[in-house]
mmCIF file of C-alpha atoms and ligand atoms in Angstrom:
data_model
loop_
_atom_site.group_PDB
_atom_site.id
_atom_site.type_symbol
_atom_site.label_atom_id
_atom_site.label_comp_id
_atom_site.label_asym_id
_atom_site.label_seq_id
_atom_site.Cartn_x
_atom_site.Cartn_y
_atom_site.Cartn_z
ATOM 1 C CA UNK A 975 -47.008 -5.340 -8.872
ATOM 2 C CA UNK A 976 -43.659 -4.223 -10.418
ATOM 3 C CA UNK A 977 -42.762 -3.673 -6.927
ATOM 4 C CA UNK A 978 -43.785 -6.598 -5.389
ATOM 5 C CA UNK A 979 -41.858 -8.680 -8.228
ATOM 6 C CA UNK A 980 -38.421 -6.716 -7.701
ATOM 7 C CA UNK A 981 -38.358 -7.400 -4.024
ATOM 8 C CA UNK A 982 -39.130 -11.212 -4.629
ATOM 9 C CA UNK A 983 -36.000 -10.756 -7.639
ATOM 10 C CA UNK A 984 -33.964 -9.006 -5.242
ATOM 11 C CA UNK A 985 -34.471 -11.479 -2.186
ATOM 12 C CA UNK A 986 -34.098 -14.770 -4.504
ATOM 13 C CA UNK A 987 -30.968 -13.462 -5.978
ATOM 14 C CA UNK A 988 -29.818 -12.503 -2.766
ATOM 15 C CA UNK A 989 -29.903 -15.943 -1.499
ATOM 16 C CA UNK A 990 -28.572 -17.741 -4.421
ATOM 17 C CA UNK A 991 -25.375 -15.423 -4.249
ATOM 18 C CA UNK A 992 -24.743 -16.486 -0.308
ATOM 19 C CA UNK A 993 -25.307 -20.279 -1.426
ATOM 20 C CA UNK A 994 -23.272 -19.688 -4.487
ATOM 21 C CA UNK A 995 -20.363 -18.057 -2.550
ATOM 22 C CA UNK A 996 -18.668 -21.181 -1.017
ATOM 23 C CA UNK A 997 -19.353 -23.180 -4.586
ATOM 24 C CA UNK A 998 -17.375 -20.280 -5.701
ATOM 25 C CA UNK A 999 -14.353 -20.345 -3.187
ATOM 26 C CA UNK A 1000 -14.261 -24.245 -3.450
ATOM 27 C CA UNK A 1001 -14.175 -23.981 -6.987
ATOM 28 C CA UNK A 1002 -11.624 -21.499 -7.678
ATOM 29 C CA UNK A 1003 -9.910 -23.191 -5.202
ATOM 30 C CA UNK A 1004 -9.290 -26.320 -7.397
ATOM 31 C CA UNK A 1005 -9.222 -24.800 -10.976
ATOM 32 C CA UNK A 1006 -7.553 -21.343 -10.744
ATOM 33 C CA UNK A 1007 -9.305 -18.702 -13.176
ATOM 34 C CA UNK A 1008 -7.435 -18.781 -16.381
ATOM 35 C CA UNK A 1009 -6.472 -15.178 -16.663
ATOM 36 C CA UNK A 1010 -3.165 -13.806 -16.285
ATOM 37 C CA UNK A 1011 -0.191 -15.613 -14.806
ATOM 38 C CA UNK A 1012 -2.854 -18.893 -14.481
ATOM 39 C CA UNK A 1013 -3.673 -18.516 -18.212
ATOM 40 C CA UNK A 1014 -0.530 -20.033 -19.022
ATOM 41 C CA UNK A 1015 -0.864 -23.030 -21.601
ATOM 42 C CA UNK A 1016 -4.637 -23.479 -19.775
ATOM 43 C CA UNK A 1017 -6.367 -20.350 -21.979
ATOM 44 C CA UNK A 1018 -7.520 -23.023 -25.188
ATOM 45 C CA UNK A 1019 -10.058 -24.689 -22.800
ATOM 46 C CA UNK A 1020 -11.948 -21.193 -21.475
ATOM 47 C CA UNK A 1021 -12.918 -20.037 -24.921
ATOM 48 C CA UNK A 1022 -11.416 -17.913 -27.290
ATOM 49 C CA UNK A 1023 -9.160 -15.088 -26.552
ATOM 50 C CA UNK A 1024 -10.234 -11.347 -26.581
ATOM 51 C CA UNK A 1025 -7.862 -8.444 -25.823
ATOM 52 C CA UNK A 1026 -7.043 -7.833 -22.133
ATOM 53 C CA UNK A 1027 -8.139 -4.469 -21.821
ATOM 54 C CA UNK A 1028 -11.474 -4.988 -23.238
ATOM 55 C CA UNK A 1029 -12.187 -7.738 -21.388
ATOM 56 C CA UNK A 1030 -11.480 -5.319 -18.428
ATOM 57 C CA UNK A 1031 -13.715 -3.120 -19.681
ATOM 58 C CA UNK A 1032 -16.611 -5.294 -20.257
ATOM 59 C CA UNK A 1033 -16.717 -7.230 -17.163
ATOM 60 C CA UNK A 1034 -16.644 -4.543 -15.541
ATOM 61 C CA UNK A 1035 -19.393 -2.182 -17.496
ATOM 62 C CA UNK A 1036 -22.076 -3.593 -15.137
ATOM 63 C CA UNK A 1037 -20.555 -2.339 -11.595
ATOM 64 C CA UNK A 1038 -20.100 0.964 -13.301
ATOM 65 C CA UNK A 1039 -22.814 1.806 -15.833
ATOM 66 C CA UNK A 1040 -25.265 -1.016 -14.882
ATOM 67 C CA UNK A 1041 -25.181 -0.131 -11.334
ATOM 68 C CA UNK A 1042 -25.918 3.515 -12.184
ATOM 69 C CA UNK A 1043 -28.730 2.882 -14.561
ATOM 70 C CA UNK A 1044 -30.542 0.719 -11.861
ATOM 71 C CA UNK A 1045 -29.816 3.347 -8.930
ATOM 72 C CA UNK A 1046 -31.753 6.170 -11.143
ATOM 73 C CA UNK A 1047 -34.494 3.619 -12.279
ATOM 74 C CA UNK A 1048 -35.156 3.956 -8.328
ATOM 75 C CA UNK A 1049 -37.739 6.566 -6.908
ATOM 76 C CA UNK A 1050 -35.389 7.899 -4.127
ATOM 77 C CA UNK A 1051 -32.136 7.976 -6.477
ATOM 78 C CA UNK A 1052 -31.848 11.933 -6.248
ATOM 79 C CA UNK A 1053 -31.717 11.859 -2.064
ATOM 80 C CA UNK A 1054 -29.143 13.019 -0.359
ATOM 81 C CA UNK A 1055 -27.269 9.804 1.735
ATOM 82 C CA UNK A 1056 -27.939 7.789 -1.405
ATOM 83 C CA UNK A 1057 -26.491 9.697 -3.564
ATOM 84 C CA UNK A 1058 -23.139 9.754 -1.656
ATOM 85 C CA UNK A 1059 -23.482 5.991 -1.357
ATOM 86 C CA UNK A 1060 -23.822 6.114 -5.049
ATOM 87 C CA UNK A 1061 -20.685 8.199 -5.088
ATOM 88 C CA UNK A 1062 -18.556 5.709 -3.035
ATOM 89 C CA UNK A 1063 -19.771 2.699 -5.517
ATOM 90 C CA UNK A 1064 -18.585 4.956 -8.663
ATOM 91 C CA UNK A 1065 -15.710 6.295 -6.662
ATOM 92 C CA UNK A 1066 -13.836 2.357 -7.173
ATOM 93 C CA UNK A 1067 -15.906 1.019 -9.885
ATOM 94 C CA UNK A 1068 -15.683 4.114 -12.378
ATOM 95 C CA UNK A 1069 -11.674 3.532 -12.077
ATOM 96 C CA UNK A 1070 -11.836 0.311 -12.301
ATOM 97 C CA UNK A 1071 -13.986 0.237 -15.546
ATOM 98 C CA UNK A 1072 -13.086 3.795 -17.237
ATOM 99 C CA UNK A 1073 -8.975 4.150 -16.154
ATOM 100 C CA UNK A 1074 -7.528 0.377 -14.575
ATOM 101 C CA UNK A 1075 -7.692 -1.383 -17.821
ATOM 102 C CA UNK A 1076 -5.544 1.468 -19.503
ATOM 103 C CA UNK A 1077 -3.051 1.999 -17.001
ATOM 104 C CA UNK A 1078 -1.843 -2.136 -16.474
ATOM 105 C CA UNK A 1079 1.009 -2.948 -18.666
ATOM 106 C CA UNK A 1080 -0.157 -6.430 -21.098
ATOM 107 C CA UNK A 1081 2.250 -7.945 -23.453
ATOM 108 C CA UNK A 1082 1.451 -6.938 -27.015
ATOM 109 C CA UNK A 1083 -1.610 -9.138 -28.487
ATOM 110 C CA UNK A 1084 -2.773 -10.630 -24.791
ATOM 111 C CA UNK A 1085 -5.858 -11.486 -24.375
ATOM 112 C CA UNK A 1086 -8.133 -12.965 -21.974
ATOM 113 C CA UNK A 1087 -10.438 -16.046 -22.032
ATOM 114 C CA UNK A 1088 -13.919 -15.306 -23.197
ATOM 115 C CA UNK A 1089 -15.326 -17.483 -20.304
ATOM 116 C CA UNK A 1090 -13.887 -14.860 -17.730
ATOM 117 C CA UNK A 1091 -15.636 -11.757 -18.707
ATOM 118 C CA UNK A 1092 -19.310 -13.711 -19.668
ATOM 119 C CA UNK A 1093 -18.874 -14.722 -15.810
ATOM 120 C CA UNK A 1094 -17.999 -11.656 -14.760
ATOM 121 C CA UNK A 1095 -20.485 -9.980 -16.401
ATOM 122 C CA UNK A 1096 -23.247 -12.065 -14.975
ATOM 123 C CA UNK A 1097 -21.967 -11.856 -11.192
ATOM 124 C CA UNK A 1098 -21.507 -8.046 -11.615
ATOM 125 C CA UNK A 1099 -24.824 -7.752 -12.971
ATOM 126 C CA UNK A 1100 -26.299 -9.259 -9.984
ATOM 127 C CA UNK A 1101 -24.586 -7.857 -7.618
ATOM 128 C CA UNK A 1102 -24.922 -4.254 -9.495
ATOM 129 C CA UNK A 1103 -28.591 -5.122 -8.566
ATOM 130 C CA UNK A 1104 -28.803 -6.083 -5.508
ATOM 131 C CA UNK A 1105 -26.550 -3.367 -4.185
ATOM 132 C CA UNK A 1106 -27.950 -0.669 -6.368
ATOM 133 C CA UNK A 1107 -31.953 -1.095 -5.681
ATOM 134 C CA UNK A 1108 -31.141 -1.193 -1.835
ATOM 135 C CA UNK A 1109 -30.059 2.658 -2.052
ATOM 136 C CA UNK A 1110 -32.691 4.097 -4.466
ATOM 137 C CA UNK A 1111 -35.734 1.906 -4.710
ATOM 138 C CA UNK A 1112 -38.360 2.069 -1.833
ATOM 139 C CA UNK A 1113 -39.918 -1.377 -2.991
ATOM 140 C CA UNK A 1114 -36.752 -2.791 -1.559
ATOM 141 C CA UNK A 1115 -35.039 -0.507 0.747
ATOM 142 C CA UNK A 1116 -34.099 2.547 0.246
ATOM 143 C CA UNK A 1117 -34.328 3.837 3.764
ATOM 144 C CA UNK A 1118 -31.498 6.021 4.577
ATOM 145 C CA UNK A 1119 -32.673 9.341 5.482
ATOM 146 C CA UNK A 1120 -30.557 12.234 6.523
ATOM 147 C CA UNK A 1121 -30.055 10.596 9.954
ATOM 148 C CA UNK A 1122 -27.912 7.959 8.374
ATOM 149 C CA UNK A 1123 -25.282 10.546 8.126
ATOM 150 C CA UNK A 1124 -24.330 10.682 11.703
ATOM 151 C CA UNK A 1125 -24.962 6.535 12.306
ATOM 152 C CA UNK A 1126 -21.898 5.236 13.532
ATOM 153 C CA UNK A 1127 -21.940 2.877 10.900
ATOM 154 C CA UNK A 1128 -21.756 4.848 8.193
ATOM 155 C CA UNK A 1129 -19.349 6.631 9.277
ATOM 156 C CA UNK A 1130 -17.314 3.793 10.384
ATOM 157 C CA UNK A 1131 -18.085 2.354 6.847
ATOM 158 C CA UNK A 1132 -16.860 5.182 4.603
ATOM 159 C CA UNK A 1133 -13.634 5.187 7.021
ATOM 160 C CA UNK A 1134 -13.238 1.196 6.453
ATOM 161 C CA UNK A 1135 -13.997 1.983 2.495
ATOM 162 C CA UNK A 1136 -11.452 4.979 2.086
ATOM 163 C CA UNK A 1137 -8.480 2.539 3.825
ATOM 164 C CA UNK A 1138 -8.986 -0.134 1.641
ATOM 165 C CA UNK A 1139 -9.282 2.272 -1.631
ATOM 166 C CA UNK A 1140 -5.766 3.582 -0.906
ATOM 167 C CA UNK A 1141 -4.650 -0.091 -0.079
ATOM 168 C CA UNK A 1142 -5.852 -1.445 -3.079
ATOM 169 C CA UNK A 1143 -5.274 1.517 -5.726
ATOM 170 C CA UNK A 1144 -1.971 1.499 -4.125
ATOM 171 C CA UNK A 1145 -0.836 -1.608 -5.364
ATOM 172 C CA UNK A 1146 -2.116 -2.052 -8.039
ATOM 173 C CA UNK A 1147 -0.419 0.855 -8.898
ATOM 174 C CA UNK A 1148 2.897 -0.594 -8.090
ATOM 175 C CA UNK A 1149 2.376 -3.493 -9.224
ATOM 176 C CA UNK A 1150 1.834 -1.973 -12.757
ATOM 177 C CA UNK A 1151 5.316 0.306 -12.372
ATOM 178 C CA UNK A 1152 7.070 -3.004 -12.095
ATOM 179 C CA UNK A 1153 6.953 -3.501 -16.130
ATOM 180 C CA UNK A 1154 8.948 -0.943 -17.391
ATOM 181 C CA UNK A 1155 7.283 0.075 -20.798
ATOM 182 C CA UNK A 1156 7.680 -3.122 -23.400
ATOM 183 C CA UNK A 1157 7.822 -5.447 -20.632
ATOM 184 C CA UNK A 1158 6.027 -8.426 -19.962
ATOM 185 C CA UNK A 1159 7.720 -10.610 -17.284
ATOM 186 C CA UNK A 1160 7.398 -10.890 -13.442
ATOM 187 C CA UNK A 1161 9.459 -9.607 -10.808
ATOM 188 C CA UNK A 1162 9.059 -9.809 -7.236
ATOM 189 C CA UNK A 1163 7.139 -6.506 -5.660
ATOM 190 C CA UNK A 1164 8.846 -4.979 -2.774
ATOM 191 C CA UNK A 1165 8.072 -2.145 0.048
ATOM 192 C CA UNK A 1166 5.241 -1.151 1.502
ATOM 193 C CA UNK A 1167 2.650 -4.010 2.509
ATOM 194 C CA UNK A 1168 4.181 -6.177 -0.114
ATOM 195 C CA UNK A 1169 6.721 -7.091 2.683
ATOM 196 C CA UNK A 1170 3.775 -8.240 4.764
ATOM 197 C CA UNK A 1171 1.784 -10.257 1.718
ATOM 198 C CA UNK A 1172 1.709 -11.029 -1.986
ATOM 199 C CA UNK A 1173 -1.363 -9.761 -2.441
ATOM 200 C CA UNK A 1174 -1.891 -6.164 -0.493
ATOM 201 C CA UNK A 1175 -4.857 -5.514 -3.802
ATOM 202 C CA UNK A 1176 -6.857 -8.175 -3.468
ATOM 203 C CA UNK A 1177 -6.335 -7.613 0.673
ATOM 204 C CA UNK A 1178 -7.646 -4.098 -0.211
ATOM 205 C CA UNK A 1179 -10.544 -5.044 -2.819
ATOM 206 C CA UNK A 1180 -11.927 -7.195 0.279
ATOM 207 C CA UNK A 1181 -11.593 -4.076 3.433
ATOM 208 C CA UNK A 1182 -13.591 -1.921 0.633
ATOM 209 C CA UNK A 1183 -16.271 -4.349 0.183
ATOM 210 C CA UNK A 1184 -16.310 -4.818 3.944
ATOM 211 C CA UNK A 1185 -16.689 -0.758 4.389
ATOM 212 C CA UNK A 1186 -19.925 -0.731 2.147
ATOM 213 C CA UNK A 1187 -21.246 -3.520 3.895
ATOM 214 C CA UNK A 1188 -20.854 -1.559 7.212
ATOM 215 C CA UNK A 1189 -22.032 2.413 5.403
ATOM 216 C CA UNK A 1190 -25.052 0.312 3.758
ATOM 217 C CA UNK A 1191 -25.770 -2.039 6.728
ATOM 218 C CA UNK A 1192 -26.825 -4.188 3.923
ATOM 219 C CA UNK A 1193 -27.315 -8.121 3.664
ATOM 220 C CA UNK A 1194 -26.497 -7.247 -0.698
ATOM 221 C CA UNK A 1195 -23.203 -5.427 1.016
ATOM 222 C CA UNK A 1196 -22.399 -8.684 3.055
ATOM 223 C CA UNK A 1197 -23.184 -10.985 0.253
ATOM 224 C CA UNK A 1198 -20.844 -8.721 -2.007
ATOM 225 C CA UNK A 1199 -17.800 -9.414 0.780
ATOM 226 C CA UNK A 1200 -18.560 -13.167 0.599
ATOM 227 C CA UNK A 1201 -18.557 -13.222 -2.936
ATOM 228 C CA UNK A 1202 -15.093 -10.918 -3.185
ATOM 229 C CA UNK A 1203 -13.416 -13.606 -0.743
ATOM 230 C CA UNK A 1204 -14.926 -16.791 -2.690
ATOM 231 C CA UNK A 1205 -12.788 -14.798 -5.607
ATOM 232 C CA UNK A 1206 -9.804 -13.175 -4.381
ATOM 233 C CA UNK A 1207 -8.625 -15.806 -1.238
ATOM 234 C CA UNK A 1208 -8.164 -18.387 -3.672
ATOM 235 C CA UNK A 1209 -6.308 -16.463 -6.398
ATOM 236 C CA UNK A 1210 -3.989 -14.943 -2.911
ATOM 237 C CA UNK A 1211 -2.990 -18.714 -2.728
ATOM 238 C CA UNK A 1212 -2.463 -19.636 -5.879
ATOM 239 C CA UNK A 1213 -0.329 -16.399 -6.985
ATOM 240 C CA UNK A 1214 1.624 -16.748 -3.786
ATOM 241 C CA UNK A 1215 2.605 -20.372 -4.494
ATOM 242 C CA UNK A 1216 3.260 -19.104 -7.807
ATOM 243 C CA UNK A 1217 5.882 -16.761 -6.203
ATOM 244 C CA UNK A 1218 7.194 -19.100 -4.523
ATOM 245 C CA UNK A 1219 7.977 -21.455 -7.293
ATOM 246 C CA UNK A 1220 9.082 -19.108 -9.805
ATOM 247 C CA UNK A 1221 11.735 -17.079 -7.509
ATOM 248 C CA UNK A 1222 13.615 -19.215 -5.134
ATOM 249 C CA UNK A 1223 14.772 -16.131 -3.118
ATOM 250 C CA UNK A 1224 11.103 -14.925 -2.800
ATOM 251 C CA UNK A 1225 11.047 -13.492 1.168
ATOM 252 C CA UNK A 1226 9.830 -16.014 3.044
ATOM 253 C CA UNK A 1227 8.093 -14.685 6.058
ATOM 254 C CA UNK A 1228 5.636 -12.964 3.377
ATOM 255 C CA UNK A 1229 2.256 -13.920 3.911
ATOM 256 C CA UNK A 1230 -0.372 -14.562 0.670
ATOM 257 C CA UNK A 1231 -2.863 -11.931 1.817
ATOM 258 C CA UNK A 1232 -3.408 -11.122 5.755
ATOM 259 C CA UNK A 1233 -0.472 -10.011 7.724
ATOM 260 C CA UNK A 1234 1.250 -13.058 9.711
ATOM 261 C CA UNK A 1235 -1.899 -14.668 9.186
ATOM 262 C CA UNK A 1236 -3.284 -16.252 5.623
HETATM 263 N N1 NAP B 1294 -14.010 -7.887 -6.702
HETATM 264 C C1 NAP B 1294 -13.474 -9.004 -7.214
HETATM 265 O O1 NAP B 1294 -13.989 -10.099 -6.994
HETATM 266 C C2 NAP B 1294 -12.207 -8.925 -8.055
HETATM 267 C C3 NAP B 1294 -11.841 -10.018 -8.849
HETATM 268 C C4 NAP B 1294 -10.665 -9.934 -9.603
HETATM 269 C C5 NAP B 1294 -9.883 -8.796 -9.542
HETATM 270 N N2 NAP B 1294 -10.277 -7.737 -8.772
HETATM 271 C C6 NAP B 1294 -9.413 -6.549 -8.658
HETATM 272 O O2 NAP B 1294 -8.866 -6.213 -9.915
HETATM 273 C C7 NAP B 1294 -7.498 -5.804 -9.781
HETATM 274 C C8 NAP B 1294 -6.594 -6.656 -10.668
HETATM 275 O O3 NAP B 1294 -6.753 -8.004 -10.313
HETATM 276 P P1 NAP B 1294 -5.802 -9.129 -10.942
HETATM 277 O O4 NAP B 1294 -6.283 -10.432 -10.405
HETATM 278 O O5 NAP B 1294 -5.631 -8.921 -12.407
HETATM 279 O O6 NAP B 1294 -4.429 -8.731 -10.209
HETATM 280 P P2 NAP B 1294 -2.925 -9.216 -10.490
HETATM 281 O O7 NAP B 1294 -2.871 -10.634 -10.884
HETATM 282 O O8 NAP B 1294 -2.166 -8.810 -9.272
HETATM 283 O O9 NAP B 1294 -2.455 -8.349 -11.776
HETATM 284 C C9 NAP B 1294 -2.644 -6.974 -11.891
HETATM 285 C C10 NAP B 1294 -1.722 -6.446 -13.012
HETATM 286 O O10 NAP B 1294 -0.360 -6.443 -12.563
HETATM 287 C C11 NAP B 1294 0.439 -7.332 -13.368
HETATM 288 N N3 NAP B 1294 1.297 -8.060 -12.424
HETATM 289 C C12 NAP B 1294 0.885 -8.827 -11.399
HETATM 290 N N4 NAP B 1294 1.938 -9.303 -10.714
HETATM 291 C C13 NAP B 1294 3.048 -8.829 -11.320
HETATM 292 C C14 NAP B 1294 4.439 -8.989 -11.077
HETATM 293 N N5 NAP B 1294 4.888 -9.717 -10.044
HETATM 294 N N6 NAP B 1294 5.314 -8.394 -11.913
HETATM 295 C C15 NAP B 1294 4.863 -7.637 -12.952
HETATM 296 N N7 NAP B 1294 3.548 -7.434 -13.227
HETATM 297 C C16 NAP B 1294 2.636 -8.031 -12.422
HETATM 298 C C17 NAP B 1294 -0.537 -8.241 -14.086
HETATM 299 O O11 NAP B 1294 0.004 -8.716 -15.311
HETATM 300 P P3 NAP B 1294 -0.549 -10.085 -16.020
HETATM 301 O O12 NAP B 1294 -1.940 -9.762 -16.490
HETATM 302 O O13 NAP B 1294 0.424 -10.300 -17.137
HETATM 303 O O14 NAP B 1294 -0.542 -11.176 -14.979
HETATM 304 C C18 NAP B 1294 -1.728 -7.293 -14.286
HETATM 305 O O15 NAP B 1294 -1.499 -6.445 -15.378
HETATM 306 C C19 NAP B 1294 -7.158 -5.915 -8.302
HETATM 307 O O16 NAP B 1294 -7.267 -4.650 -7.698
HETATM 308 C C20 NAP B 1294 -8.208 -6.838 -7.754
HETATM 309 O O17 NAP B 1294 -8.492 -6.565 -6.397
HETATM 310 C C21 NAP B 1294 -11.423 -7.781 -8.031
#
């Protein structure tokens, strides 16, 4: 029975997220998230302010210890190929719970709107779900046996996953060595694929989402990638217009977030 109502959960949530994906995109494309740069004079109106770090931390506790409680709730948690997809999940998300939040540089006493975390937490949770039970639960999925290891698609997958890791924890990573310590302004990022795009993180966030989708061949992997470019294409935009009209010498062949494309 417990079975039969998790699948329903899982499918039912599962839809909603692919309907709710271009709400998303559409919405964020009109009334950028008020965190960072965006939060500027906008934070009153998105409930009251809790420290940045923390509100790292909490939005992302349920892609990191959520997702693992759910993959051992599942009977096949302890196999082989799902455990290594477990591995890959907690490979990004226990960085970008656990180590992320302590490594960006925030102004003393920032904080972040309330609003932004509670909605994080709730997408996360979902999506900890629906990506979690398809790996360890046989009432949903939970199929990958040994002969996954040598499907194309997982290893075509973990190679798509791995690039966009080192893109993404890349730049974040020089992003963050722009403040020197005690600093809080912006400065324009340069090398690397910040000559291509403002954005090379969010560019990377999306290719890792797209390399689980492929390892997990999942429909909860795809709806993941939707919901990561509902999120992150609009933000590209805005912060690149940002750039653009806070530094008048800002390069202007760079792109928001694909190469001589977007
Ligand atoms: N999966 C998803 O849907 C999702 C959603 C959101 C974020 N993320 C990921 O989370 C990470 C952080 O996202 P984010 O939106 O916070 O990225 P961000 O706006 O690029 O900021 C990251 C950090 O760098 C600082 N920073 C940004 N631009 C700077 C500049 N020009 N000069 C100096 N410092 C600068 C920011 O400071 P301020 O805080 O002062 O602006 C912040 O501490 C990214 O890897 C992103 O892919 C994923």
């Amino acid at each position: 029975m417990l079975g039969i109502d998790a699948a329903l959960w899982h499918h039912y949530l599962l839809l909603s997220t692919f309907v709710l994906c271009p709400v998303i995109l559409l919405g964020l494309l009109f009334l950028p998230a008020a965190y960072g740069r965006h939060a500027q004079g906008r934070s009153a109106i998105w409930g009251p302010g809790i420290p940045t770090r923390w509100s790292w931390v909490i939005m992302e506790m349920p892609s990191s210890v959520g997702f693992a409680l759910i993959y051992f709730y599942g009977d096949k948690a302890t196999d082989v190929v799902p455990l290594l997809l477990f591995m890959l999940w907690q490979a990004h998300y226990f960085h970008r719970t656990f180590v992320f939040p302590f490594r960006i540089r925030v102004k003393p006493g920032q904080t972040t709107p309330a609003s932004i975390p509670l909605m994080s937490v709730m997408t996360n949770s979902v999506i900890a779900f629906l990506n979690a039970a398809i790996l360890s639960w046989s009432s949903i999925r939970a199929d990958y046996d040994l002969s996954w290891l040598s499907d194309p698609r997982f290893i075509l997958g973990i190679v798509v996953f791995a690039a966009g890791w080192h893109i993404n924890r890349k730049a974040d990573a020089l992003l963050s060595a722009l403040r020197k310590p005690g600093e809080s302004g912006y400065k324009i990022p340069h090398g690397w694929l910040y000559e291509r795009v403002s954005c090379p993180n969010y560019l990377g966030e999306i290719t890792i989402w797209c390399g689980w989708a492929i390892a997990t061949w999942s429909w909860a992997g795809l709806a993941f990638v939707f919901l990561t470019i509902a999120n992150l294409v609009p933000r590209a935009l805005q912060n690149h217009r940002w750039y653009q009209q806070q530094f008048s010498n800002y390069p202007r062949h760079r792109k928001a977030i694909i190469p001589f494309v977007l």
